[in-house]
CSV table of C-alpha atoms and ligand atoms in Angstrom, one decimal:
chain,number,residue,atom,x,y,z
O,1,MET,CA,0.1,-26.5,7.4
O,2,PRO,CA,3.0,-24.3,6.3
O,3,PRO,CA,6.4,-25.1,7.8
O,4,SER,CA,7.4,-22.8,10.6
O,5,PRO,CA,10.0,-20.1,9.6
O,6,ASP,CA,13.5,-21.3,10.0
O,7,ASP,CA,15.8,-19.3,12.2
O,8,GLY,CA,18.9,-20.9,10.7
O,9,ALA,CA,20.1,-22.5,13.9
O,10,ALA,CA,18.3,-23.3,17.1
O,11,HIS,CA,20.4,-20.9,19.1
O,12,ALA,CA,20.5,-18.1,16.5
O,13,VAL,CA,19.2,-14.6,17.4
O,14,TYR,CA,18.2,-13.1,14.1
O,15,LEU,CA,18.8,-9.3,13.9
O,16,ASP,CA,19.3,-8.9,10.2
O,17,ALA,CA,15.8,-7.8,9.0
O,18,ASN,CA,17.2,-5.3,6.5
O,19,ALA,CA,18.8,-8.2,4.6
O,20,THR,CA,15.6,-10.1,4.7
O,21,GLU,CA,12.7,-10.2,7.1
O,22,PRO,CA,11.7,-13.6,8.5
O,23,LEU,CA,8.7,-15.0,6.6
O,24,ARG,CA,5.4,-14.2,8.2
O,25,PRO,CA,3.3,-17.4,8.8
O,26,SER,CA,0.3,-15.6,7.2
O,27,ALA,CA,2.4,-15.0,4.1
O,28,ALA,CA,3.5,-18.6,4.0
O,29,THR,CA,-0.2,-19.7,4.1
O,30,ALA,CA,-1.1,-17.3,1.3
O,31,MET,CA,1.8,-18.7,-0.8
O,32,LEU,CA,0.7,-22.3,-0.3
O,33,GLU,CA,-2.9,-21.4,-1.3
O,34,ALA,CA,-1.6,-19.7,-4.4
O,35,ALA,CA,0.7,-22.5,-5.3
O,36,ALA,CA,-2.2,-24.9,-5.2
O,37,LEU,CA,-3.7,-23.2,-8.2
O,38,ALA,CA,-2.7,-25.0,-11.4
O,39,GLY,CA,-3.5,-22.2,-13.8
O,40,ASN,CA,-1.3,-19.6,-15.5
O,41,PRO,CA,-2.8,-16.1,-14.9
O,42,SER,CA,-2.6,-15.5,-18.6
O,43,SER,CA,-4.7,-18.6,-19.6
O,44,VAL,CA,-8.3,-17.9,-20.5
O,45,HIS,CA,-9.7,-21.2,-19.1
O,46,ALA,CA,-11.3,-21.5,-15.7
O,47,GLN,CA,-8.0,-22.4,-13.9
O,48,GLY,CA,-6.3,-19.5,-15.5
O,49,ARG,CA,-9.1,-17.1,-14.5
O,50,LYS,CA,-8.8,-18.3,-10.9
O,51,ALA,CA,-5.1,-17.6,-10.9
O,52,ARG,CA,-5.7,-14.2,-12.6
O,53,ALA,CA,-8.3,-13.3,-9.9
O,54,LEU,CA,-5.8,-14.0,-7.2
O,55,LEU,CA,-3.1,-12.0,-9.0
O,56,GLU,CA,-5.5,-9.1,-9.4
O,57,ASP,CA,-6.5,-9.3,-5.7
O,58,ALA,CA,-2.9,-9.0,-4.7
O,59,ARG,CA,-2.3,-6.1,-7.1
O,60,ALA,CA,-5.4,-4.3,-5.7
O,61,VAL,CA,-4.1,-4.8,-2.1
O,62,ILE,CA,-0.6,-3.5,-2.8
O,63,ALA,CA,-1.8,-0.6,-4.9
O,64,ARG,CA,-4.5,0.5,-2.4
O,65,ARG,CA,-2.1,0.2,0.6
O,66,LEU,CA,0.6,2.2,-1.1
O,67,ASP,CA,-1.7,4.9,-2.7
O,68,ALA,CA,-1.3,3.7,-6.2
O,69,ASP,CA,-3.7,2.7,-9.0
O,70,PRO,CA,-3.8,-1.1,-9.6
O,71,LEU,CA,-3.4,-0.4,-13.3
O,72,ASN,CA,0.0,1.0,-12.5
O,73,CYS,CA,1.4,-1.7,-10.2
O,74,VAL,CA,3.9,-3.7,-12.2
O,75,PHE,CA,5.0,-7.0,-10.6
O,76,THR,CA,8.7,-7.8,-10.7
O,77,SER,CA,11.1,-10.3,-9.2
O,78,GLY,CA,12.1,-8.0,-6.3
O,79,GLY,CA,13.4,-4.6,-5.4
O,80,THR,CA,16.5,-4.7,-7.6
O,81,GLU,CA,14.4,-5.3,-10.7
O,82,ALA,CA,11.8,-2.7,-9.8
O,83,ASN,CA,14.5,-0.1,-9.4
O,84,VAL,CA,16.3,-1.1,-12.6
O,85,LEU,CA,13.0,-1.1,-14.5
O,86,ALA,CA,12.3,2.4,-13.4
O,87,LEU,CA,15.8,3.6,-14.2
O,88,HIS,CA,15.7,2.1,-17.7
O,89,GLY,CA,12.1,3.2,-18.3
O,90,PHE,CA,12.5,6.8,-17.3
O,91,ALA,CA,16.1,7.5,-18.1
O,92,PRO,CA,15.7,8.1,-21.9
O,93,GLY,CA,15.5,11.8,-22.5
O,94,ARG,CA,16.3,12.7,-18.9
O,95,ARG,CA,19.5,13.4,-16.9
O,96,ILE,CA,19.8,11.1,-13.9
O,97,LEU,CA,20.5,12.3,-10.4
O,98,VAL,CA,21.4,9.6,-7.8
O,99,GLY,CA,22.0,9.9,-4.1
O,100,ARG,CA,25.5,9.0,-2.9
O,101,THR,CA,24.1,6.6,-0.3
O,102,GLU,CA,21.8,4.7,-2.6
O,103,HIS,CA,21.7,0.9,-2.8
O,104,ASP,CA,23.7,-0.7,-5.6
O,105,ALA,CA,20.4,-1.6,-7.3
O,106,VAL,CA,20.1,2.1,-8.1
O,107,ARG,CA,23.8,3.2,-8.1
O,108,ARG,CA,24.5,0.5,-10.7
O,109,GLY,CA,21.0,0.3,-12.2
O,110,ALA,CA,21.1,2.9,-14.9
O,111,PRO,CA,21.4,2.0,-18.6
O,112,GLU,CA,24.9,1.3,-19.9
O,113,GLY,CA,26.7,4.5,-20.7
O,114,ALA,CA,24.3,6.8,-18.8
O,115,ALA,CA,26.1,9.7,-17.1
O,116,LEU,CA,25.0,9.9,-13.4
O,117,GLU,CA,25.1,13.1,-11.4
O,118,TRP,CA,25.6,12.4,-7.7
O,119,LEU,CA,23.6,14.0,-5.0
O,120,GLU,CA,25.7,14.6,-1.9
O,121,VAL,CA,24.5,13.9,1.7
O,122,ASP,CA,25.3,15.7,4.9
O,123,ALA,CA,27.1,14.2,7.9
O,124,SER,CA,23.9,12.7,9.1
O,125,GLY,CA,23.3,10.9,5.8
O,126,GLN,CA,20.4,13.1,4.6
O,127,VAL,CA,20.5,14.4,1.0
O,128,ARG,CA,21.7,18.1,0.8
O,129,LEU,CA,18.6,19.9,-0.2
O,130,ASP,CA,20.5,23.1,-1.1
O,131,LEU,CA,22.7,21.1,-3.5
O,132,LEU,CA,19.7,19.3,-4.9
O,133,GLU,CA,18.0,22.6,-5.7
O,134,GLU,CA,21.1,24.0,-7.1
O,135,THR,CA,21.4,21.0,-9.5
O,136,LEU,CA,17.8,21.1,-10.5
O,137,ALA,CA,17.8,24.9,-11.1
O,138,ARG,CA,20.9,24.7,-13.3
O,139,PRO,CA,19.8,25.2,-16.9
O,140,HIS,CA,19.8,21.9,-18.7
O,141,ALA,CA,18.4,20.7,-22.0
O,142,LEU,CA,16.9,17.6,-20.3
O,143,PRO,CA,14.5,17.3,-17.4
O,144,ALA,CA,15.8,15.3,-14.4
O,145,LEU,CA,15.1,11.8,-13.1
O,146,VAL,CA,15.9,12.0,-9.3
O,147,CYS,CA,16.5,8.7,-7.6
O,148,LEU,CA,16.6,8.6,-3.8
O,149,MET,CA,15.7,5.9,-1.2
O,150,LEU,CA,13.1,6.7,1.4
O,151,ALA,CA,15.1,4.8,4.1
O,152,ASN,CA,18.7,3.8,4.0
O,153,ASN,CA,19.4,0.0,4.3
O,154,GLU,CA,22.7,0.5,6.3
O,155,THR,CA,21.8,3.3,8.7
O,156,GLY,CA,18.0,3.6,8.5
O,157,VAL,CA,18.4,7.3,7.9
O,158,LEU,CA,15.4,8.9,6.2
O,159,HIS,CA,15.8,11.5,3.5
O,160,PRO,CA,13.5,14.6,3.8
O,161,MET,CA,11.3,13.2,1.0
O,162,ALA,CA,8.5,15.8,1.4
O,163,GLU,CA,11.0,18.6,0.6
O,164,VAL,CA,12.6,16.6,-2.1
O,165,ALA,CA,9.2,16.0,-3.7
O,166,ARG,CA,8.4,19.7,-3.6
O,167,LEU,CA,11.7,20.6,-5.3
O,168,CYS,CA,11.1,17.9,-7.9
O,169,ALA,CA,7.6,19.2,-8.6
O,170,ARG,CA,8.9,22.8,-8.8
O,171,TYR,CA,11.6,21.9,-11.4
O,172,GLY,CA,9.6,19.3,-13.4
O,173,ALA,CA,11.7,16.3,-12.3
O,174,HIS,CA,10.5,12.7,-12.1
O,175,LEU,CA,11.1,11.5,-8.5
O,176,HIS,CA,11.8,7.8,-8.3
O,177,GLY,CA,11.7,6.5,-4.7
O,178,ASP,CA,13.4,3.3,-3.6
O,179,ALA,CA,11.0,2.3,-0.9
O,180,VAL,CA,12.4,-1.2,-0.3
O,181,GLN,CA,13.4,-0.6,3.3
O,182,ALA,CA,10.6,1.8,4.0
O,183,VAL,CA,7.4,-0.1,3.2
O,184,GLY,CA,5.8,-1.5,6.3
O,185,ARG,CA,8.1,0.6,8.6
O,186,ILE,CA,7.1,4.2,7.8
O,187,ASP,CA,4.2,5.7,5.9
O,188,VAL,CA,4.7,5.2,2.1
O,189,ALA,CA,2.2,6.8,-0.3
O,190,LEU,CA,2.9,7.1,-4.1
O,191,HIS,CA,0.6,9.9,-5.0
O,192,ALA,CA,0.4,11.8,-1.7
O,193,GLY,CA,4.2,11.6,-1.4
O,194,GLY,CA,4.7,13.2,-4.8
O,195,PHE,CA,6.5,10.3,-6.4
O,196,GLY,CA,6.6,9.5,-10.1
O,197,SER,CA,7.5,5.9,-9.2
O,198,LEU,CA,8.2,3.7,-6.2
O,199,ALA,CA,10.1,0.4,-5.9
O,200,CYS,CA,9.3,-2.2,-3.2
O,201,SER,CA,10.2,-5.8,-2.4
O,202,GLY,CA,8.3,-8.6,-0.8
O,203,HIS,CA,11.0,-10.2,1.3
O,204,LYS,CA,11.8,-6.9,3.2
O,205,LEU,CA,8.2,-7.0,4.5
O,206,GLY,CA,8.1,-10.6,5.8
O,207,GLY,CA,6.9,-11.9,2.5
O,208,PRO,CA,8.9,-14.4,0.3
O,209,LYS,CA,12.0,-13.7,-1.7
O,210,GLY,CA,11.3,-13.4,-5.4
O,211,ALA,CA,8.6,-10.8,-5.7
O,212,GLY,CA,8.5,-7.0,-5.9
O,213,ALA,CA,6.6,-4.2,-7.5
O,214,LEU,CA,7.2,-1.0,-9.3
O,215,LEU,CA,4.4,1.5,-8.7
O,216,LEU,CA,3.9,4.2,-11.3
O,217,ALA,CA,2.0,7.5,-10.7
O,218,GLY,CA,-1.2,8.2,-12.6
O,219,PRO,CA,-4.7,6.8,-12.9
O,220,ALA,CA,-4.4,5.6,-16.5
O,221,PRO,CA,-2.1,2.7,-17.4
O,222,ARG,CA,1.3,4.2,-17.9
O,223,ALA,CA,3.6,2.9,-20.6
O,224,LEU,CA,7.1,1.9,-19.7
O,225,ALA,CA,9.7,0.2,-21.8
O,226,PRO,CA,10.2,-3.3,-20.5
O,227,LEU,CA,13.5,-4.9,-19.5
O,228,PHE,CA,12.3,-8.1,-21.2
O,229,VAL,CA,9.4,-8.3,-23.6
O,230,GLY,CA,8.5,-12.0,-23.4
O,231,GLY,CA,4.8,-12.6,-23.6
O,232,GLY,CA,3.8,-9.0,-22.9
O,233,GLN,CA,2.6,-9.6,-19.3
O,234,GLU,CA,2.0,-6.7,-17.0
O,235,GLN,CA,0.5,-4.6,-19.9
O,236,GLY,CA,3.7,-5.1,-21.8
O,237,ARG,CA,5.9,-3.6,-19.1
O,238,ARG,CA,7.4,-6.8,-17.7
O,239,GLY,CA,7.3,-10.0,-19.7
O,240,GLY,CA,7.3,-13.4,-18.0
O,241,THR,CA,4.7,-15.4,-16.1
O,242,GLN,CA,4.0,-13.8,-12.8
O,243,ALA,CA,5.4,-15.6,-9.7
O,244,LEU,CA,1.9,-15.9,-8.2
O,245,PRO,CA,2.7,-17.6,-4.9
O,246,ALA,CA,5.4,-15.1,-4.1
O,247,ILE,CA,3.1,-12.2,-5.1
O,248,ALA,CA,0.3,-13.5,-3.0
O,249,GLY,CA,2.7,-13.8,-0.1
O,250,MET,CA,4.0,-10.3,-0.6
O,251,ALA,CA,0.4,-8.9,-0.5
O,252,ARG,CA,-0.5,-10.7,2.7
O,253,ALA,CA,2.8,-9.7,4.3
O,254,LEU,CA,2.1,-6.0,3.4
O,255,GLU,CA,-1.3,-6.1,5.0
O,256,GLU,CA,0.1,-7.7,8.2
O,257,ALA,CA,3.0,-5.3,8.3
O,258,LEU,CA,0.7,-2.3,8.0
O,259,ASP,CA,-2.1,-3.6,10.3
O,260,THR,CA,0.2,-4.7,13.1
O,261,PRO,CA,3.2,-2.4,13.1
O,262,ALA,CA,6.0,-3.4,15.3
O,263,ASP,CA,7.0,-1.1,18.1
O,264,HIS,CA,10.8,-1.2,17.7
O,265,ALA,CA,11.9,2.2,19.1
O,266,PRO,CA,12.2,1.2,22.8
O,267,LEU,CA,14.2,-1.9,21.9
O,268,ARG,CA,16.4,0.0,19.5
O,269,ASP,CA,17.0,2.7,22.1
O,270,ARG,CA,17.9,0.1,24.8
O,271,LEU,CA,20.3,-1.6,22.3
O,272,GLU,CA,21.9,1.7,21.3
O,273,GLN,CA,22.4,2.8,24.9
O,274,ALA,CA,24.2,-0.4,25.6
O,275,ALA,CA,26.3,0.0,22.5
O,276,ARG,CA,27.2,3.6,23.3
O,277,ASP,CA,28.1,2.6,26.9
O,278,ALA,CA,30.5,0.1,25.4
O,279,GLY,CA,32.2,2.7,23.3
O,280,ALA,CA,30.3,2.5,20.0
O,281,VAL,CA,29.4,5.3,17.6
O,282,VAL,CA,25.8,5.1,16.3
O,283,CYS,CA,26.2,6.2,12.6
O,284,GLY,CA,23.4,8.5,11.5
O,285,GLY,CA,22.2,8.5,15.1
O,286,ALA,CA,21.2,12.2,15.0
O,287,ALA,CA,19.0,12.0,11.9
O,288,PRO,CA,15.4,10.8,11.6
O,289,ARG,CA,15.7,7.0,11.2
O,290,LEU,CA,13.9,3.8,10.9
O,291,ALA,CA,13.1,2.5,14.3
O,292,ASN,CA,14.5,-1.0,13.6
O,293,THR,CA,18.0,-0.1,12.3
O,294,SER,CA,21.2,0.7,14.2
O,295,CYS,CA,24.6,1.1,12.5
O,296,LEU,CA,27.2,0.6,15.2
O,297,ALA,CA,30.9,1.3,14.7
O,298,LEU,CA,33.5,0.2,17.1
O,299,PRO,CA,36.6,2.2,16.4
O,300,GLY,CA,39.6,-0.1,16.0
O,301,LEU,CA,37.7,-3.3,15.4
O,302,ARG,CA,37.1,-4.5,11.8
O,303,ALA,CA,33.5,-5.3,10.9
O,304,GLN,CA,34.5,-8.7,9.6
O,305,GLY,CA,36.0,-9.7,13.0
O,306,GLN,CA,32.9,-8.4,14.8
O,307,LEU,CA,30.6,-10.3,12.6
O,308,MET,CA,32.6,-13.5,13.0
O,309,ARG,CA,32.7,-13.2,16.8
O,310,LEU,CA,29.0,-12.4,17.0
O,311,ASP,CA,28.1,-15.2,14.6
O,312,LEU,CA,30.0,-17.7,16.8
O,313,GLU,CA,27.9,-16.5,19.7
O,314,GLY,CA,24.7,-17.1,17.7
O,315,PHE,CA,23.8,-13.6,16.5
O,316,CYS,CA,22.9,-13.0,12.9
O,317,VAL,CA,23.8,-9.4,12.0
O,318,SER,CA,25.5,-7.7,8.9
O,319,ALA,CA,28.2,-5.4,8.1
O,320,GLY,CA,27.0,-2.2,6.6
O,321,SER,CA,28.1,-3.3,3.2
O,322,ALA,CA,28.3,-7.0,2.5
O,323,CYS,CA,28.6,-7.8,-1.2
O,324,SER,CA,27.1,-11.0,-2.7
O,325,SER,CA,30.3,-12.9,-2.2
O,326,GLY,CA,29.8,-12.5,1.6
O,327,LYS,CA,33.0,-10.4,1.9
O,328,VAL,CA,32.7,-7.1,3.8
O,329,ALA,CA,33.6,-4.1,1.8
O,330,SER,CA,34.1,-0.6,3.2
O,331,SER,CA,30.7,1.1,3.4
O,332,HIS,CA,30.1,3.7,0.6
O,333,VAL,CA,27.2,5.0,2.8
O,334,LEU,CA,29.5,5.9,5.7
O,335,GLU,CA,32.1,7.2,3.4
O,336,ALA,CA,29.6,9.6,1.8
O,337,MET,CA,28.7,10.8,5.3
O,338,GLY,CA,32.3,11.7,5.9
O,339,LEU,CA,32.9,8.7,8.3
O,340,GLU,CA,35.7,7.1,6.2
O,341,GLU,CA,37.6,6.1,9.3
O,342,LEU,CA,34.6,4.1,10.7
O,343,ALA,CA,33.5,2.8,7.3
O,344,GLY,CA,35.2,-0.6,7.7
O,345,GLN,CA,34.3,-0.9,11.4
O,346,ALA,CA,30.5,-0.7,11.4
O,347,ILE,CA,28.0,-3.4,11.7
O,348,ARG,CA,24.2,-3.2,11.1
O,349,VAL,CA,21.7,-4.5,13.6
O,350,SER,CA,18.2,-4.5,12.2
O,351,LEU,CA,15.3,-5.7,14.3
O,352,PRO,CA,12.8,-8.0,12.5
O,353,TRP,CA,9.1,-7.9,12.9
O,354,ASN,CA,9.1,-10.8,15.4
O,355,VAL,CA,12.1,-9.7,17.6
O,356,ARG,CA,11.8,-10.5,21.3
O,357,PRO,CA,13.0,-8.2,24.1
O,358,GLY,CA,15.2,-11.0,25.3
O,359,ASP,CA,17.0,-11.1,21.9
O,360,VAL,CA,18.0,-7.5,22.3
O,361,GLU,CA,19.2,-8.1,25.9
O,362,ARG,CA,21.3,-11.0,24.8
O,363,PHE,CA,22.7,-9.0,21.9
O,364,ALA,CA,23.5,-6.1,24.2
O,365,ALA,CA,25.4,-8.4,26.6
O,366,ALA,CA,27.4,-10.0,23.7
O,367,TYR,CA,28.2,-6.6,22.2
O,368,THR,CA,29.4,-5.3,25.5
O,369,ARG,CA,31.7,-8.4,25.8
O,370,LEU,CA,33.0,-7.8,22.3
O,371,ALA,CA,33.8,-4.2,23.0
O,372,ALA,CA,35.5,-5.1,26.3
O,373,GLY,CA,37.7,-7.7,24.5
O,374,ARG,CA,38.6,-4.9,22.0
O,375,ALA,CA,39.6,-2.6,24.9
O,376,GLN,CA,41.8,-5.3,26.4
O,377,GLY,CA,43.3,-6.1,23.0
O,378,ALA,CA,43.9,-2.5,22.4
O,379,SER,CA,45.7,-1.8,25.6
O,380,ALA,CA,47.9,-4.9,25.2
O,381,VAL,CA,48.9,-3.7,21.7
O,382,ALA,CA,49.4,-0.2,23.0
O,383,VAL,CA,51.7,-1.5,25.7
O,384,ALA,CA,53.6,-3.4,23.0
O,385,GLY,CA,53.8,-0.1,21.0
O,386,GLY,CA,51.9,-1.4,18.0
O,387,LEU,CA,48.9,-0.2,16.2
O,388,VAL,CA,45.3,-1.4,16.6
M,401,PLP,N1,17.0,-1.2,-2.4
M,401,PLP,C1,17.3,-1.2,-1.1
M,401,PLP,C2,17.3,0.0,-0.3
M,401,PLP,C3,17.7,-2.5,-0.5
M,401,PLP,O1,18.0,-2.5,0.8
M,401,PLP,C4,17.7,-3.6,-1.3
M,401,PLP,C5,18.1,-4.9,-0.7
M,401,PLP,O2,18.8,-5.0,0.3
M,401,PLP,C6,17.3,-3.5,-2.6
M,401,PLP,C7,16.9,-2.3,-3.1
M,401,PLP,C8,17.2,-4.7,-3.5
M,401,PLP,O3,16.0,-5.5,-3.2
M,401,PLP,P1,15.9,-7.0,-3.6
M,401,PLP,O4,16.7,-7.8,-2.6
M,401,PLP,O5,14.4,-7.3,-3.4
M,401,PLP,O6,16.3,-7.2,-5.0
């Protein structure tokens, strides 16, 4: 019997799915089953073959559900490694174009010394197709590697990937998609979507932390320089014994996420209405977005303060841009959208697969109180002649 997923504290309302989704019980069960196998998938004896069979089952599921060939599904430790592997593997001999609002896994994932060209976004957070085409059309000795995320982790904004893929095909560019926040939430298809490669991550689906995959286009095994050679696993593309329990959990989580999609839109709309009524700005609110993600800015109130106050009331949410030290940095995503003045005042609310309507109601009430407190504080300061 797997332990039930921990929600951190008995009273906590978890609305931070884009940081990590709660573990799905079915994924926990798959992990325990895989962990019970003694063999190493690379061993030739019976126990090894059993582990190998489970690994290949997981690979087949992930590849089939994301329109890839199992021969070109490379397991990694997560989304960061999948993105970095793609950037290192495809960068040689190419110029690298990266969206301004990409995750740091991509923004900082290129090989040392590689010169990046930035792709600007519009005020809604979508990549500027006119500038992308201009950049691709500019005569250059090298073909392009274009790196864009399907869905933004801070705002949920979706890039117009079909148009991006058409442009990449027209100009002979390799399109690498960071699908970490998209898989399980919107349709993601490697070949049909026109991608050369796609990165995904198990823990953003309700699987465990510690597994991800890089999908490469093509039916024949595609060579890719590894980040570490090791024992030559994954057809020489990623050395190291595969994390079988985590991979099995990721595959099960993917199946569940796709077979029983959550209907987040009504809850998100309810939450955003309450936030707007309280004076918040929904960043990226006009663009096509993930249905589970709201980026809410309260002018005049720092994100760190909002997070602390909400945490005290038992709500787990994030600032748009929290670095690994836990400190809240100003959001490069909002800055790229021209929302510099809101960039330090926005929090991200992201609904998990198992959110309950009552969670959203309680959050809406707490947020309204937070905003009302700000208004009182602001008028007191204004009376005193100070600045908020
Ligand atoms: N790409 C995006 C868009 C993400 O949101 C994240 C994690 O937040 C990553 C990549 C990195 O994924 P992982 O945590 O699995 O390394």
